[in-house]
XYZ file of C-alpha atoms in Angstrom:
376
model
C 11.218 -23.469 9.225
C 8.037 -21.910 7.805
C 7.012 -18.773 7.977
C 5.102 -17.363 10.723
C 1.492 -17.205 10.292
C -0.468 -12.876 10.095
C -3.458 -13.289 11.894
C -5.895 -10.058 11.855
C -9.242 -10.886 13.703
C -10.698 -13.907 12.276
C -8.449 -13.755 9.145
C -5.262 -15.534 8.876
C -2.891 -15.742 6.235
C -0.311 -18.148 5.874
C 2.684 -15.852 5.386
C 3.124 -12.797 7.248
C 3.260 -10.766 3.773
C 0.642 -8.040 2.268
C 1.443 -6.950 -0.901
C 1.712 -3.067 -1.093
C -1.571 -1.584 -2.772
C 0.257 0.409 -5.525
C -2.069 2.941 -7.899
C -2.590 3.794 -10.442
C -3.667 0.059 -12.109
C -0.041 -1.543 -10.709
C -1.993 -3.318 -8.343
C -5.346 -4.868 -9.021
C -7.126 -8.252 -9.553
C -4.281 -10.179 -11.300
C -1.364 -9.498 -8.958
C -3.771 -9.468 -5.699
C -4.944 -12.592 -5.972
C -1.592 -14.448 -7.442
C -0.344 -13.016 -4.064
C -3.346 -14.363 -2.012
C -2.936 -17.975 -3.746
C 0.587 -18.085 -2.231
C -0.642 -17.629 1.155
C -0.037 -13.407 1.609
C -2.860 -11.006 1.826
C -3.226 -9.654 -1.750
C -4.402 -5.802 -2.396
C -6.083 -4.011 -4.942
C -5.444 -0.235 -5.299
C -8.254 2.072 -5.681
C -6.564 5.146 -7.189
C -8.052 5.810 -10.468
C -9.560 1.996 -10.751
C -11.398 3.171 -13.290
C -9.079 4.236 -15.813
C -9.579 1.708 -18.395
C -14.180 2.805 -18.219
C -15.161 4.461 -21.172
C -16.939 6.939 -19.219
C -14.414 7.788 -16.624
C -14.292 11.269 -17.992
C -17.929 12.193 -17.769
C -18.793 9.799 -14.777
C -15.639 9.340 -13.038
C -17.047 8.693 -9.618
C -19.383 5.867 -11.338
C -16.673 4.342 -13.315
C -14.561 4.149 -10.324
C -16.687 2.510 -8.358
C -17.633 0.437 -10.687
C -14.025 -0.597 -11.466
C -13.675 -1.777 -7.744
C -16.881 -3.698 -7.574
C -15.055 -5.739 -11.028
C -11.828 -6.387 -10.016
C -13.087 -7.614 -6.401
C -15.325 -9.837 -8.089
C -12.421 -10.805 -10.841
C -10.017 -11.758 -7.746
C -12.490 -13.216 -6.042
C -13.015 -15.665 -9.268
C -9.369 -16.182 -8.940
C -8.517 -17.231 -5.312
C -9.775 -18.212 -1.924
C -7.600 -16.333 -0.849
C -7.158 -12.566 1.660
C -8.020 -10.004 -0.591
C -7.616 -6.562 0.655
C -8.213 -2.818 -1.413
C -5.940 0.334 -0.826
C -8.287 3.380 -0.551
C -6.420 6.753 0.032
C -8.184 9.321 2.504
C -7.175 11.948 0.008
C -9.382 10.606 -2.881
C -12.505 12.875 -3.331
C -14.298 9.571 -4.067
C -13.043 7.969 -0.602
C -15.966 7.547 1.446
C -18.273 6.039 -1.629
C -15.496 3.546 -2.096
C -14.907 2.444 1.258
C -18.576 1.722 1.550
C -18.286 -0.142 -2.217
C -15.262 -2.451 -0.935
C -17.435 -3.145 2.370
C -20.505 -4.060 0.460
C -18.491 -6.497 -2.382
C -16.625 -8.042 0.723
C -13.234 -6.966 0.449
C -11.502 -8.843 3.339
C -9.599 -5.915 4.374
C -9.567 -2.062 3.563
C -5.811 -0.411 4.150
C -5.957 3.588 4.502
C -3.173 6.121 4.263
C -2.714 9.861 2.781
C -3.980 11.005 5.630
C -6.085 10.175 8.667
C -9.000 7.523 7.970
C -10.740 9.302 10.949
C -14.491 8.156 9.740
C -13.868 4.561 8.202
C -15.595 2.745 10.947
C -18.774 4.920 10.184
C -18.719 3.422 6.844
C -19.191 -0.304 8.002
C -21.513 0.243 11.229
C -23.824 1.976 8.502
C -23.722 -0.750 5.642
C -24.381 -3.352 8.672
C -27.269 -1.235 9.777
C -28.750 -0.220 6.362
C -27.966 -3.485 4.932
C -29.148 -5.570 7.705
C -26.124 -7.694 6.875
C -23.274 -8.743 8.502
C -19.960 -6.899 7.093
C -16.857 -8.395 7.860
C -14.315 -5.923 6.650
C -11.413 -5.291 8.758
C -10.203 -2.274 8.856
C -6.469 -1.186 8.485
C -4.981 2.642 9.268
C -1.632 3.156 7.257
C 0.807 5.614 9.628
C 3.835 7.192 9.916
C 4.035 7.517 13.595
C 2.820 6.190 16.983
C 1.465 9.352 17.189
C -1.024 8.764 14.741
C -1.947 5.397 15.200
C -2.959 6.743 18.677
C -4.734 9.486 17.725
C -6.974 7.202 14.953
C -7.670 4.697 17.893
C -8.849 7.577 20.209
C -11.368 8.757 17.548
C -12.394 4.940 16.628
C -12.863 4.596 20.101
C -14.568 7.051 21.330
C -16.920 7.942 18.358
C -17.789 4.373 17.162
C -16.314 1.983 20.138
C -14.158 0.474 17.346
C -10.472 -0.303 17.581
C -8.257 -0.533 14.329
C -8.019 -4.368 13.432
C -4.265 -4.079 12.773
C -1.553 -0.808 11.695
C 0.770 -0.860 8.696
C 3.529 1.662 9.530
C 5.151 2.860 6.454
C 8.818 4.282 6.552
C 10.255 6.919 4.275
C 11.626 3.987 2.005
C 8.413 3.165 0.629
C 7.764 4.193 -3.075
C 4.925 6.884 -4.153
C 3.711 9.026 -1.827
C 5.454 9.544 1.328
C 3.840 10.786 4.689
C 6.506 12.213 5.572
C 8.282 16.071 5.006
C 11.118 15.970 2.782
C 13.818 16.406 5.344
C 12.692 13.331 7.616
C 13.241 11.413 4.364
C 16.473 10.387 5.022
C 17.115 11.573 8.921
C 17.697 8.231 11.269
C 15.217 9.102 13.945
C 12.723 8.485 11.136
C 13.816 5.201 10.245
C 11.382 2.000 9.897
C 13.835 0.322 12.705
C 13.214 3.216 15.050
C 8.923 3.531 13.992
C 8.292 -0.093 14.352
C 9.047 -0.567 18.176
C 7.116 2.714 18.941
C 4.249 1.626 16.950
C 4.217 -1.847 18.317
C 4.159 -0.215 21.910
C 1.069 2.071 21.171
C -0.417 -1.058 19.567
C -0.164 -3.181 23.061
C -1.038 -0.307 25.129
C -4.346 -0.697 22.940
C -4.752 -4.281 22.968
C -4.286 -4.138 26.772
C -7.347 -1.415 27.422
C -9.563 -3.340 24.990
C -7.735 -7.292 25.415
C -7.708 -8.210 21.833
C -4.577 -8.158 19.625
C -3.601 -5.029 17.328
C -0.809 -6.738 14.805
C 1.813 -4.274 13.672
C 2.614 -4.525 9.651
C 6.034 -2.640 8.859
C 6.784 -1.218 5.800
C 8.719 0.574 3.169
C 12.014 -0.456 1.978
C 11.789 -4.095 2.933
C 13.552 -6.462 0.539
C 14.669 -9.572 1.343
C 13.801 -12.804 3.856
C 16.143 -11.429 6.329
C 14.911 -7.897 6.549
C 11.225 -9.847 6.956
C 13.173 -11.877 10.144
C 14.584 -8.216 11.375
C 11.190 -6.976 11.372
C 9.174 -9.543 12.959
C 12.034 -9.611 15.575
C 11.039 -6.172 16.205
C 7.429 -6.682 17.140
C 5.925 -6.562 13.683
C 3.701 -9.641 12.957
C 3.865 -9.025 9.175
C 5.229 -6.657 6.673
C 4.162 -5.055 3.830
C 6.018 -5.087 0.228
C 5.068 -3.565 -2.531
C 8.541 -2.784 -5.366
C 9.261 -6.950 -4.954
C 6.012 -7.236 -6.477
C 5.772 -4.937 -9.493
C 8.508 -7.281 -10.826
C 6.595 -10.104 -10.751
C 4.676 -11.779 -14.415
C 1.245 -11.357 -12.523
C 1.707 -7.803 -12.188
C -0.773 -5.351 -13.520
C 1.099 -3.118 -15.444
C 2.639 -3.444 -18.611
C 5.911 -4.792 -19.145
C 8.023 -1.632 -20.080
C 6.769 -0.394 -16.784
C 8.012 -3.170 -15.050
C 11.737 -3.350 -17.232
C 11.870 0.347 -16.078
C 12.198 -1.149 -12.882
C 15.121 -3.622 -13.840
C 16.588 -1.198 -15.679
C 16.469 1.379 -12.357
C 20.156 2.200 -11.106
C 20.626 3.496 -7.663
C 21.491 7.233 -9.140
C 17.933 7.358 -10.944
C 15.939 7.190 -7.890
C 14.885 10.534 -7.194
C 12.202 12.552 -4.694
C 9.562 14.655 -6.182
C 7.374 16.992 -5.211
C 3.837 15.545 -5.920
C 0.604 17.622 -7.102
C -0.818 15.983 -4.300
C 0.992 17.971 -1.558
C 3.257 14.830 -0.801
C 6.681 14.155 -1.673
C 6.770 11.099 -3.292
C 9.811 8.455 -4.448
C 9.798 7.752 -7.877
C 12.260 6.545 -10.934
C 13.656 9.933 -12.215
C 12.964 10.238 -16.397
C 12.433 13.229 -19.000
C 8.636 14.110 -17.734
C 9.774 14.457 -13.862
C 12.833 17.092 -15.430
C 10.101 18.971 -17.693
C 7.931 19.660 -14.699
C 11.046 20.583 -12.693
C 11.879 23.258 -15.203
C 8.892 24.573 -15.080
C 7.964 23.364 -18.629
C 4.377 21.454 -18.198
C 1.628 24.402 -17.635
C -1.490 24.097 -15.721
C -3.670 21.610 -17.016
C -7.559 21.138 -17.282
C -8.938 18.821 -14.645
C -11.604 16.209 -15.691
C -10.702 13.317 -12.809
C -11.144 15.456 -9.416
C -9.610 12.118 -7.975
C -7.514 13.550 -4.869
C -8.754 16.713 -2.704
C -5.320 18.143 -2.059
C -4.868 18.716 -5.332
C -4.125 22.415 -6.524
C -5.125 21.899 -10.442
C -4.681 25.828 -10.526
C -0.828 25.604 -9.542
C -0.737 21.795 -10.579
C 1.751 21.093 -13.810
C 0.408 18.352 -14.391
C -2.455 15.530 -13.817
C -0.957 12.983 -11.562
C -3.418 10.919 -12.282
C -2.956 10.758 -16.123
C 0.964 10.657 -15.390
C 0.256 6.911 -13.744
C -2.655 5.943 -16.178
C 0.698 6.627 -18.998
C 2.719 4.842 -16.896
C 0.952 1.724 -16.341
C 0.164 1.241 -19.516
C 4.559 1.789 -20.408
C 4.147 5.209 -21.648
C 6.862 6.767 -19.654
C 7.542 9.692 -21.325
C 4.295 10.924 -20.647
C 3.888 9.991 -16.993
C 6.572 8.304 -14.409
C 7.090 4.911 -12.289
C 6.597 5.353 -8.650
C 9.329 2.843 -6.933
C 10.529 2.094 -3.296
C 14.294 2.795 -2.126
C 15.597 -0.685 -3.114
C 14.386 -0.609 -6.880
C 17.890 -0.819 -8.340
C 18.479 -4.320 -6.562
C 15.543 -5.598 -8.789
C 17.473 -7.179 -11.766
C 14.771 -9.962 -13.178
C 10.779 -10.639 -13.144
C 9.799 -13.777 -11.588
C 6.398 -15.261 -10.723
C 4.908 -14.513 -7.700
C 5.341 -18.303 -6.609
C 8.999 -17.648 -7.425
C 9.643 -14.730 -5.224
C 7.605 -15.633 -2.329
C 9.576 -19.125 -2.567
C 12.938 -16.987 -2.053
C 11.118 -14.795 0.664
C 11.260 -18.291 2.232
C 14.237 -19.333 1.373
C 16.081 -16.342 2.598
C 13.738 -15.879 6.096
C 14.829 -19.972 6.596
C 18.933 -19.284 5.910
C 18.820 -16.059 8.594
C 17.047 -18.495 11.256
C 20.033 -20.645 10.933
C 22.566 -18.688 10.271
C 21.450 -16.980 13.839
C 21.379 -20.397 15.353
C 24.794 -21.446 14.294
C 26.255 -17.813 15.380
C 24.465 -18.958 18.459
C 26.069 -22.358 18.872
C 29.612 -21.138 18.367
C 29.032 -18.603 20.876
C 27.651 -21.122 23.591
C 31.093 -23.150 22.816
């Protein structure tokens, strides 16, 4: 049995799967659209897309845009494909890239670290001052039903806009977190317990405005069965992103990735990010230096994220990924999800998608058969 199909407005994608937008440079055009040639809904992270510019010290609001308007016109070379872009409300840059994505025709724009209140403003004005139709759909990242209700209330009522679909990310996910350290690991928090709720805020919506508002769960999901759990929850599609970063196509370089093989369940590890988040991350000699209190306030060149205290900050979070993507782990650190010590060997994309499959098809049946003797 095949997958089911994600559908958000006018966009479907064979499998129900969006790969996780993960910054800084894990995720861009290569993995996105190996993802999106498999059928899922590929995404490019915008956190510090610029990193590799010559000028992103000087100009790094020009090189980051002009990062994003390459590697959607690199994926874009590379697939046919549903290619989406992860743009954090907490960059400083956030509204000039949502506007950039819109105009180069990303399919979809996800939005998390905080509340994407404004985004629709964004595409009614590139329609209007572009006299072009913009397509983009539009895609809040939350923590709660609470806050999926709240964005649709604003959408609504300011621009008469309703989200096209939610991702709800649980406290398994990997990198930054929306939620406070001790809902981390308390039950009531759990993705089982957010989906449902989210999924009934969701219908209330598509009720008052009668067009559908898919659910996409997320954070800590693993294997073809968990997918089954969560679609049998209410979710129409979920959202992986540690799978992924052990994958040939990702972007980052290959000791990041064997960081991720090599991850045991005892070096996964919660930190307190310069970016006012907890985040989850592989635990190494940097992450203990800042603990002691060893790294000292640094000099900020990137202003890339507003809730950043650079006066207080030990160190650049940004230049901690920009090391770690390119393997250079004892300068920086590997963000990961709660799973990464089941990861044990990099496969293609085709490869792990196939197993997705494979593993979705064998819970069906298993369920069936259970089923069947039961009915005896």
């Amino acid at each position: 049995m095949a997958f089911p199909s994600l559908s958000i407005g006018d966009l479907t994608a064979k499998m129900p799967i969006v790969q996780g937008g993960m910054g800084v440079g894990i995720s861009l055009s290569g993995l996105a659209s190996a993802v999106a040639n498999q059928g899922g809904i590929g995404v490019i992270a915008g956190a510090m897309i610029g990193m590799k510019e010559p000028d992103v010290a000087k100009n790094p609001i020009e090189a980051n845009l002009r990062a994003l308007r390459q590697e959607l016109s690199k994926a874009r070379e590379k697939t046919q494909g549903i290619i989406g872009v992860n743009i954090m409300v907490a960059l400083t840059t956030f509204s000039q890239m949502v506007r950039t994505a819109i105009e180069n025709r990303a399919d979809i724009i996800f939005s998390g670290a905080g509340l994407p209140l404004e985004m629709p403003k964004h595409l009614l004005q590139a329609c209007e001052e572009k006299k072009e139709e913009f397509k983009t759909k539009l895609v809040p990242i939350v923590s709660s039903a609470r806050a999926a209700t709240l964005i649709a209330r604003k959408w609504l009522s300011r621009f008469d806009y309703l989200p096209d679909a939610f991702v709800v990310e649980g406290p398994k996910a990997g990198g930054h977190l929306g939620f406070k350290r001790e809902e981390i690991d308390d039950p009531n928090f759990a993705l089982e317990v957010l989906v449902p709720q989210v999924v009934e805020a969701a219908k209330r919506l598509e009720d008052q405005k009668g067009r559908a508002v898919p659910v996409i769960a997320a954070g800590g999901i693993y294997t073809g069965a968990d997918i089954k759990k969560f679609l049998d929850l209410g979710a129409a599609g979920v959202q992986m992103g540690t799978r992924f970063v052990a994958t040939r196509e990702c972007d980052a370089d290959e000791r990041f990735k064997q960081s991720y093989i090599a991850a045991r369940e005892e070096d996964i590890t919660i930190i307190k990010s310069p970016v006012g988040m907890p985040g989850r991350a592989l635990q190494n000699d940097f992450i203990e230096s800042a603990r002691q209190g060893n790294k000292k306030p640094f000099k900020c060149v990137f202003h890339c994220v507003h809730t950043c205290d650079q006066e207080k900050t030990p160190y650049c979070i940004a230049q901690a990924l920009i090391s770690a993507m390119k393997g250079n782990l004892e300068r920086g650190f590997a963000f990961c999800g709660a799973n990464v010590a089941r990861v044990n060997s990099i496969v293609s994309v085709k490869e792990l998608m196939d197993s997705l499959q494979q593993e979705f098809d064998q819970t069906i049946s298993k369920g069936r058969q259970t089923l069947q003797g039961l009915l005896k």
